[in-house]
PDB file of N, CA and C in Angstrom:
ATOM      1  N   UNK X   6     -52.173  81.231 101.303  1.00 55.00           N
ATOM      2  CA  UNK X   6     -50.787  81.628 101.432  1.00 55.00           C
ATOM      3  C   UNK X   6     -50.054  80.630 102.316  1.00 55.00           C
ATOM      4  N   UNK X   7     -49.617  81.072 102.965  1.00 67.00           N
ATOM      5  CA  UNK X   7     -48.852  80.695 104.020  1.00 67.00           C
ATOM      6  C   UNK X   7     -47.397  79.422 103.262  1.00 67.00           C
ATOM      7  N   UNK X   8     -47.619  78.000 103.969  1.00 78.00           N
ATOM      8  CA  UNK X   8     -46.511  77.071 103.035  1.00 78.00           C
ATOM      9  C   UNK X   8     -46.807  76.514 101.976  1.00 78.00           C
ATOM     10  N   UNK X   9     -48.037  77.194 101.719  1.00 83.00           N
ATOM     11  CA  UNK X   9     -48.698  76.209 100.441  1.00 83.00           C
ATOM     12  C   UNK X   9     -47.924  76.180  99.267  1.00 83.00           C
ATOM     13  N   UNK X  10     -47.260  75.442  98.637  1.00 86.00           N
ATOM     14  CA  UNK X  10     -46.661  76.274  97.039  1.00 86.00           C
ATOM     15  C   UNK X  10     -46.990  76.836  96.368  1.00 86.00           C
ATOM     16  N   UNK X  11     -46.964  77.770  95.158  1.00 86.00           N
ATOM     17  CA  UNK X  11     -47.504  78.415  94.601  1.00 86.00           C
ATOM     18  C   UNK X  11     -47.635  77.988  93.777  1.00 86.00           C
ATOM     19  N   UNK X  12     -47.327  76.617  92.904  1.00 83.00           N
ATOM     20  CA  UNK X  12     -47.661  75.686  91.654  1.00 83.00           C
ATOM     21  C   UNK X  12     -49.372  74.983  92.125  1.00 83.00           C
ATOM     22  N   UNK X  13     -49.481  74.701  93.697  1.00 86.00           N
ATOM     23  CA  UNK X  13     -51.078  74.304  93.901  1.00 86.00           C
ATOM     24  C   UNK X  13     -52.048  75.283  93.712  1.00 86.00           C
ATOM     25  N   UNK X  14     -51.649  76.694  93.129  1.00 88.00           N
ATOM     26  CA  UNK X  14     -52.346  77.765  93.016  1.00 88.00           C
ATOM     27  C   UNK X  14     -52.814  77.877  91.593  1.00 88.00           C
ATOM     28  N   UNK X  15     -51.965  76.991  90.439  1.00 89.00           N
ATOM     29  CA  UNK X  15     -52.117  77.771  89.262  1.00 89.00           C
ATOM     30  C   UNK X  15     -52.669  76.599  88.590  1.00 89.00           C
ATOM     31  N   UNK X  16     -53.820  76.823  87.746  1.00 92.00           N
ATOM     32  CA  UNK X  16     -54.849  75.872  87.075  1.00 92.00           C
ATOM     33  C   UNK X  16     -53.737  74.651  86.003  1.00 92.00           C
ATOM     34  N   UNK X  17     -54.804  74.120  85.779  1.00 91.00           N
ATOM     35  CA  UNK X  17     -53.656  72.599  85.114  1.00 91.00           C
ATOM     36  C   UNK X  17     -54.222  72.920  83.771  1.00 91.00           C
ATOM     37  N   UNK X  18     -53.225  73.227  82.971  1.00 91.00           N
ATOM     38  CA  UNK X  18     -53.144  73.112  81.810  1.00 91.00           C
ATOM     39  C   UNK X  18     -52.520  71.784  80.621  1.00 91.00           C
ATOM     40  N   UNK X  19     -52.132  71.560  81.505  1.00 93.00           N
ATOM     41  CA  UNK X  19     -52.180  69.767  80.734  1.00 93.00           C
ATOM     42  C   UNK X  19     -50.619  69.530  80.302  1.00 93.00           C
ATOM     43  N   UNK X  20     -49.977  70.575  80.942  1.00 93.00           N
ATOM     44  CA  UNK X  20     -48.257  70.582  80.822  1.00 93.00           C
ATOM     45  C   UNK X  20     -47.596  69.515  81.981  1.00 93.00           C
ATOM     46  N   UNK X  21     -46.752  68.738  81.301  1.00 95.00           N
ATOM     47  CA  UNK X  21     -45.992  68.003  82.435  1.00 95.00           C
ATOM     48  C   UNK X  21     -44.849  67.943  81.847  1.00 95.00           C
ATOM     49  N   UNK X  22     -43.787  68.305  82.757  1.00 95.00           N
ATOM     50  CA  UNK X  22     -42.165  68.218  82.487  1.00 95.00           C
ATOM     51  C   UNK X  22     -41.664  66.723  82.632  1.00 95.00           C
ATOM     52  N   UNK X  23     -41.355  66.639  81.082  1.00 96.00           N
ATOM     53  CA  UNK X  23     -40.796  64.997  80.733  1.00 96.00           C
ATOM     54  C   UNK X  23     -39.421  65.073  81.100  1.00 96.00           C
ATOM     55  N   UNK X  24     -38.259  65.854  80.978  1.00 97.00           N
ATOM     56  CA  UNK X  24     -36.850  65.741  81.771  1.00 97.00           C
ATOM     57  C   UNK X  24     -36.286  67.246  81.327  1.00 97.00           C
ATOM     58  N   UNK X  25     -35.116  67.477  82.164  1.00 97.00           N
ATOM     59  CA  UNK X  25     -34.020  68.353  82.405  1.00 97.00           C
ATOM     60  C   UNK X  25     -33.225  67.985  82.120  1.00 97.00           C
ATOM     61  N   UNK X  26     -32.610  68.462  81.496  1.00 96.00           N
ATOM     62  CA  UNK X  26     -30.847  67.666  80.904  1.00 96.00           C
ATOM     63  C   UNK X  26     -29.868  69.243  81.228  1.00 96.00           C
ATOM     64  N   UNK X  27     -29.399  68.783  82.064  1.00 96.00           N
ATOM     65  CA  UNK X  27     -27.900  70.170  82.697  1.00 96.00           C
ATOM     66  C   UNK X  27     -26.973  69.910  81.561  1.00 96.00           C
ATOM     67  N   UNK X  28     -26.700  70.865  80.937  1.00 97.00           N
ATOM     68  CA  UNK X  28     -26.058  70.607  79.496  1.00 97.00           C
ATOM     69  C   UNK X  28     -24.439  71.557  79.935  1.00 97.00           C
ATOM     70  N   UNK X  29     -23.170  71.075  79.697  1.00 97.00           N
ATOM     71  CA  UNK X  29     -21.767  71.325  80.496  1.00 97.00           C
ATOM     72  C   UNK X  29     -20.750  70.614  79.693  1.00 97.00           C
ATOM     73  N   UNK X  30     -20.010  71.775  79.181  1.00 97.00           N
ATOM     74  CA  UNK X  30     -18.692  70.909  78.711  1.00 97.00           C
ATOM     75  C   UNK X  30     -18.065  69.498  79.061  1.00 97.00           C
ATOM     76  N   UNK X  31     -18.338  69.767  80.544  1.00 97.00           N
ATOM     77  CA  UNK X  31     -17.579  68.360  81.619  1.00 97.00           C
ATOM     78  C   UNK X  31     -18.665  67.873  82.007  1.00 97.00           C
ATOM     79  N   UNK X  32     -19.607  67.363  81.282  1.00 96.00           N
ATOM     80  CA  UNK X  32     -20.684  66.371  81.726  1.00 96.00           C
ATOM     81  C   UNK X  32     -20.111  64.955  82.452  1.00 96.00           C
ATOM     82  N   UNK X  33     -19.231  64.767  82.339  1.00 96.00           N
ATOM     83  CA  UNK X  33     -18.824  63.423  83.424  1.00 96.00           C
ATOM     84  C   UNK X  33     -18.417  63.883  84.658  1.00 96.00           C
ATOM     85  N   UNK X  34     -17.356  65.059  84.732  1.00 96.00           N
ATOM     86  CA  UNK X  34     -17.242  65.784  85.951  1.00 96.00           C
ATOM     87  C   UNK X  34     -18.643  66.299  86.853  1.00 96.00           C
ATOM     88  N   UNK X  35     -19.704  66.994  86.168  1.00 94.00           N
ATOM     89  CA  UNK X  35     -21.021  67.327  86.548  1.00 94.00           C
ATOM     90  C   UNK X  35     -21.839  66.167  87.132  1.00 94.00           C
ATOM     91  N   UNK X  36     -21.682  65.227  86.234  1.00 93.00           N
ATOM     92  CA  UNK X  36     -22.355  64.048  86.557  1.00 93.00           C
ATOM     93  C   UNK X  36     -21.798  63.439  88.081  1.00 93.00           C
ATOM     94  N   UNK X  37     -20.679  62.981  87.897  1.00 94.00           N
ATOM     95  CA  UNK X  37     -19.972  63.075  89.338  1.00 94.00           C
ATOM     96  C   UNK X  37     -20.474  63.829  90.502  1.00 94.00           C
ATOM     97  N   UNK X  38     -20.253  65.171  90.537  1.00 94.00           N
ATOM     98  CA  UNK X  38     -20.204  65.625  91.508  1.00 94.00           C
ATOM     99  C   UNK X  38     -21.837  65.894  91.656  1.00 94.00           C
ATOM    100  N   UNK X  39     -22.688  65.500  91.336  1.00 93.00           N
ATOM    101  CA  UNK X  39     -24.378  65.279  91.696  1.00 93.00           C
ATOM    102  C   UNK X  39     -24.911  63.968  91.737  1.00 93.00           C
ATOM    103  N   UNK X  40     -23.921  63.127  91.989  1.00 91.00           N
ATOM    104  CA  UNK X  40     -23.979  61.736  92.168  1.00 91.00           C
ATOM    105  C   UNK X  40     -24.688  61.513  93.419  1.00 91.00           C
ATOM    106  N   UNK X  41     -26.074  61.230  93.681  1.00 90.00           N
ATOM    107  CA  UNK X  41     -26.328  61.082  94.752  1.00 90.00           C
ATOM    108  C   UNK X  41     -27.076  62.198  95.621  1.00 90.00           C
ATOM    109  N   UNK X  42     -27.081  63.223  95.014  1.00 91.00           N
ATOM    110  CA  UNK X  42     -27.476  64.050  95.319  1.00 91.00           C
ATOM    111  C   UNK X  42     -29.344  64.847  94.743  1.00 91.00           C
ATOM    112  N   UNK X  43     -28.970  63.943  94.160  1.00 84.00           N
ATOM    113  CA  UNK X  43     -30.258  64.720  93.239  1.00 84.00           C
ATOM    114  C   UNK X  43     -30.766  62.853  92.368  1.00 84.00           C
ATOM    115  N   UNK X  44     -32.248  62.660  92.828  1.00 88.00           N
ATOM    116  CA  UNK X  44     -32.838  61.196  92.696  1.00 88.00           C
ATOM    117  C   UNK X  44     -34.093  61.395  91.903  1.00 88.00           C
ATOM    118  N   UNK X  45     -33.981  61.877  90.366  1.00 92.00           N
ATOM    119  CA  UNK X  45     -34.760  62.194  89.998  1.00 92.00           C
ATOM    120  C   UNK X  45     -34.529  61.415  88.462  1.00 92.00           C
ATOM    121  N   UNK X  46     -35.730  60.815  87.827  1.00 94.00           N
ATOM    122  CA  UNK X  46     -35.040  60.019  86.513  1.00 94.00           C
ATOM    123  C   UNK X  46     -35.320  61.218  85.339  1.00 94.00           C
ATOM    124  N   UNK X  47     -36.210  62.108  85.892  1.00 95.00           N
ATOM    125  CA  UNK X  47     -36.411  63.351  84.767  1.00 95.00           C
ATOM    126  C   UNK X  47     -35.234  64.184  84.365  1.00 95.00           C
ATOM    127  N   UNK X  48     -33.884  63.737  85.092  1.00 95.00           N
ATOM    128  CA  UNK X  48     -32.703  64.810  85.176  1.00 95.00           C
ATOM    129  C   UNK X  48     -31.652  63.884  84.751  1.00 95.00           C
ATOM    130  N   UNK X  49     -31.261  64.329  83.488  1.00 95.00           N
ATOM    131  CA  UNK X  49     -30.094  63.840  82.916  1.00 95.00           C
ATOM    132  C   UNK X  49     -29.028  65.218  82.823  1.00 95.00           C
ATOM    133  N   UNK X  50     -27.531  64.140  82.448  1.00 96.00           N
ATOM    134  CA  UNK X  50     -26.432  65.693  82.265  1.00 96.00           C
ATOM    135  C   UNK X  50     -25.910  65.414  80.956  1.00 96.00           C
ATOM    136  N   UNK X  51     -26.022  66.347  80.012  1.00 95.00           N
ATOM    137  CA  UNK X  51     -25.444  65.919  78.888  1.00 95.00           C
ATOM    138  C   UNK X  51     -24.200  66.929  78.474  1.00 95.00           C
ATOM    139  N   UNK X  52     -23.362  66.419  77.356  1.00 97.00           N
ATOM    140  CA  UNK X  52     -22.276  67.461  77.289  1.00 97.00           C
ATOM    141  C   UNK X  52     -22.600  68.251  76.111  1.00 97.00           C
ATOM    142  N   UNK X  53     -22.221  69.590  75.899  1.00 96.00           N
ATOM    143  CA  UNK X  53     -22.617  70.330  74.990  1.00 96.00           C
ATOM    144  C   UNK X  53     -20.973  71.299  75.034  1.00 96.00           C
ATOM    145  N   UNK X  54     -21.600  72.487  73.960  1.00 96.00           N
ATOM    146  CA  UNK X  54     -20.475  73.273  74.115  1.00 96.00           C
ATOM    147  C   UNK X  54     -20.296  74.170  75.085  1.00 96.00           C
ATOM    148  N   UNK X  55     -21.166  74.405  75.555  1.00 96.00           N
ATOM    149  CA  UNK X  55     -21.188  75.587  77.075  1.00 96.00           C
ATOM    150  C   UNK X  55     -22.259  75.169  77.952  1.00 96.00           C
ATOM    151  N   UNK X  56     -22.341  75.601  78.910  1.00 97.00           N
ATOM    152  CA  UNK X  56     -23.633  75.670  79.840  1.00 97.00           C
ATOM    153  C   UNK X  56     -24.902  75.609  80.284  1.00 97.00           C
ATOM    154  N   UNK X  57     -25.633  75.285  80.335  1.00 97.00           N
ATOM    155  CA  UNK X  57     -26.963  75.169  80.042  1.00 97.00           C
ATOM    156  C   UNK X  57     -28.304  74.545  80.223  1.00 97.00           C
ATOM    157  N   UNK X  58     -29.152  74.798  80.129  1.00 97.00           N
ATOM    158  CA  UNK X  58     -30.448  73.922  80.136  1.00 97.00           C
ATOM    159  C   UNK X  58     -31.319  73.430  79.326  1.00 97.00           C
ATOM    160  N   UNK X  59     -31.727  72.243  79.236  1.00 96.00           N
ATOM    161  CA  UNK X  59     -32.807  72.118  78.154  1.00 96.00           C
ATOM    162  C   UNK X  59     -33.849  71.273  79.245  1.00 96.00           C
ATOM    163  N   UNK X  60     -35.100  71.792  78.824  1.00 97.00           N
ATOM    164  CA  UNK X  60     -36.420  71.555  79.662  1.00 97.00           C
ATOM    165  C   UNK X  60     -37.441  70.833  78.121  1.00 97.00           C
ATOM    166  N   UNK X  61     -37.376  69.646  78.687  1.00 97.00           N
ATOM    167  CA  UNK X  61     -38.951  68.883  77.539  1.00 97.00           C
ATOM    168  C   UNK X  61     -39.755  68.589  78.401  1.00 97.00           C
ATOM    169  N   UNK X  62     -40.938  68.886  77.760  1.00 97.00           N
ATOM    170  CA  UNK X  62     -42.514  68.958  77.823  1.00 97.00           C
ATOM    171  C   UNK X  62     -43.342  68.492  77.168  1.00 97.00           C
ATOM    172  N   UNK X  63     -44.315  67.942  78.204  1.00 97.00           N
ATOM    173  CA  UNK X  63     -45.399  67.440  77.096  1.00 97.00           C
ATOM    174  C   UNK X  63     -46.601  68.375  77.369  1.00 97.00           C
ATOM    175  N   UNK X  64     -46.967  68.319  76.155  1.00 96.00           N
ATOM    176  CA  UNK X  64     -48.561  68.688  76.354  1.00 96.00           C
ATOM    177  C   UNK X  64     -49.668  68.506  75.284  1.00 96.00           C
ATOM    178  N   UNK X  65     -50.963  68.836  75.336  1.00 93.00           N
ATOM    179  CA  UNK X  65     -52.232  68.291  74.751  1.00 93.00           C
ATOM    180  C   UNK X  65     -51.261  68.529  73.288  1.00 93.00           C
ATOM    181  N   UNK X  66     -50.598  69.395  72.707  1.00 93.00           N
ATOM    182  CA  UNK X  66     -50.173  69.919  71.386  1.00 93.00           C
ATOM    183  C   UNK X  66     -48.420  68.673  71.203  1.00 93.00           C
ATOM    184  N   UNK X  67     -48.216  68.132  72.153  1.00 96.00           N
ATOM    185  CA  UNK X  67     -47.330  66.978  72.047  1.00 96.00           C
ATOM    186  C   UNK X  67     -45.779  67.571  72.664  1.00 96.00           C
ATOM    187  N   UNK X  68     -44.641  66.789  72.431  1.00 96.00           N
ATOM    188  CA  UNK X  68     -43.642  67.461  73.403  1.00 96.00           C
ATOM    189  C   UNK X  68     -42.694  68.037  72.832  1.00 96.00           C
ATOM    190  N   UNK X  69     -42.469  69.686  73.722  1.00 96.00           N
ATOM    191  CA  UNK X  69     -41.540  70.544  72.516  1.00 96.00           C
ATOM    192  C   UNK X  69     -40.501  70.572  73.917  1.00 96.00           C
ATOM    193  N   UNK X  70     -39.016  71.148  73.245  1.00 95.00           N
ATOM    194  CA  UNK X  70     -37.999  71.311  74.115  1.00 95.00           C
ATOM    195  C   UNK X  70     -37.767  72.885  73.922  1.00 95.00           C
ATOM    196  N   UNK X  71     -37.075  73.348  75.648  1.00 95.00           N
ATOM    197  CA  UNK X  71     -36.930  74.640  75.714  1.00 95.00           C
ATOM    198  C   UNK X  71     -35.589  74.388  75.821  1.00 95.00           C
ATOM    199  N   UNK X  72     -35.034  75.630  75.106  1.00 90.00           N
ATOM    200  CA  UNK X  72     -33.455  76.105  75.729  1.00 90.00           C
ATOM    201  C   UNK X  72     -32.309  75.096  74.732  1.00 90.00           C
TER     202      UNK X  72
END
């Protein structure tokens, strides 16, 4: 317990998160205002029609997208 995370707790199944894309009408506005804030190359912002998330993954079965 204690500060340990709870992701060092759970067995490896062979999943690794290939990127996040914050999906937002105003993807240039979004993009902007997380400028600098967030240093991650797995995290893109793309524009869509509303709000949202999409999460890709890889794994032993190859890479599917959520959301």
């Amino acid at each position: 317990q204690g500060a340990a995370h709870p992701a060092d707790r759970l067995p490896d199944v062979g999943l690794r998160l290939v990127g996040l894309d914050l999906v937002h009408p105003q993807a240039a506005g979004l993009g902007a205002a997380l400028a600098g804030l967030i240093d991650d190359p797995r995290l893109s912002v793309a524009t869509g029609p509303q709000p949202g998330l999409r999460a890709r993954l890889a794994g032993p079965a190859g890479e599917v997208m959520l959301g």
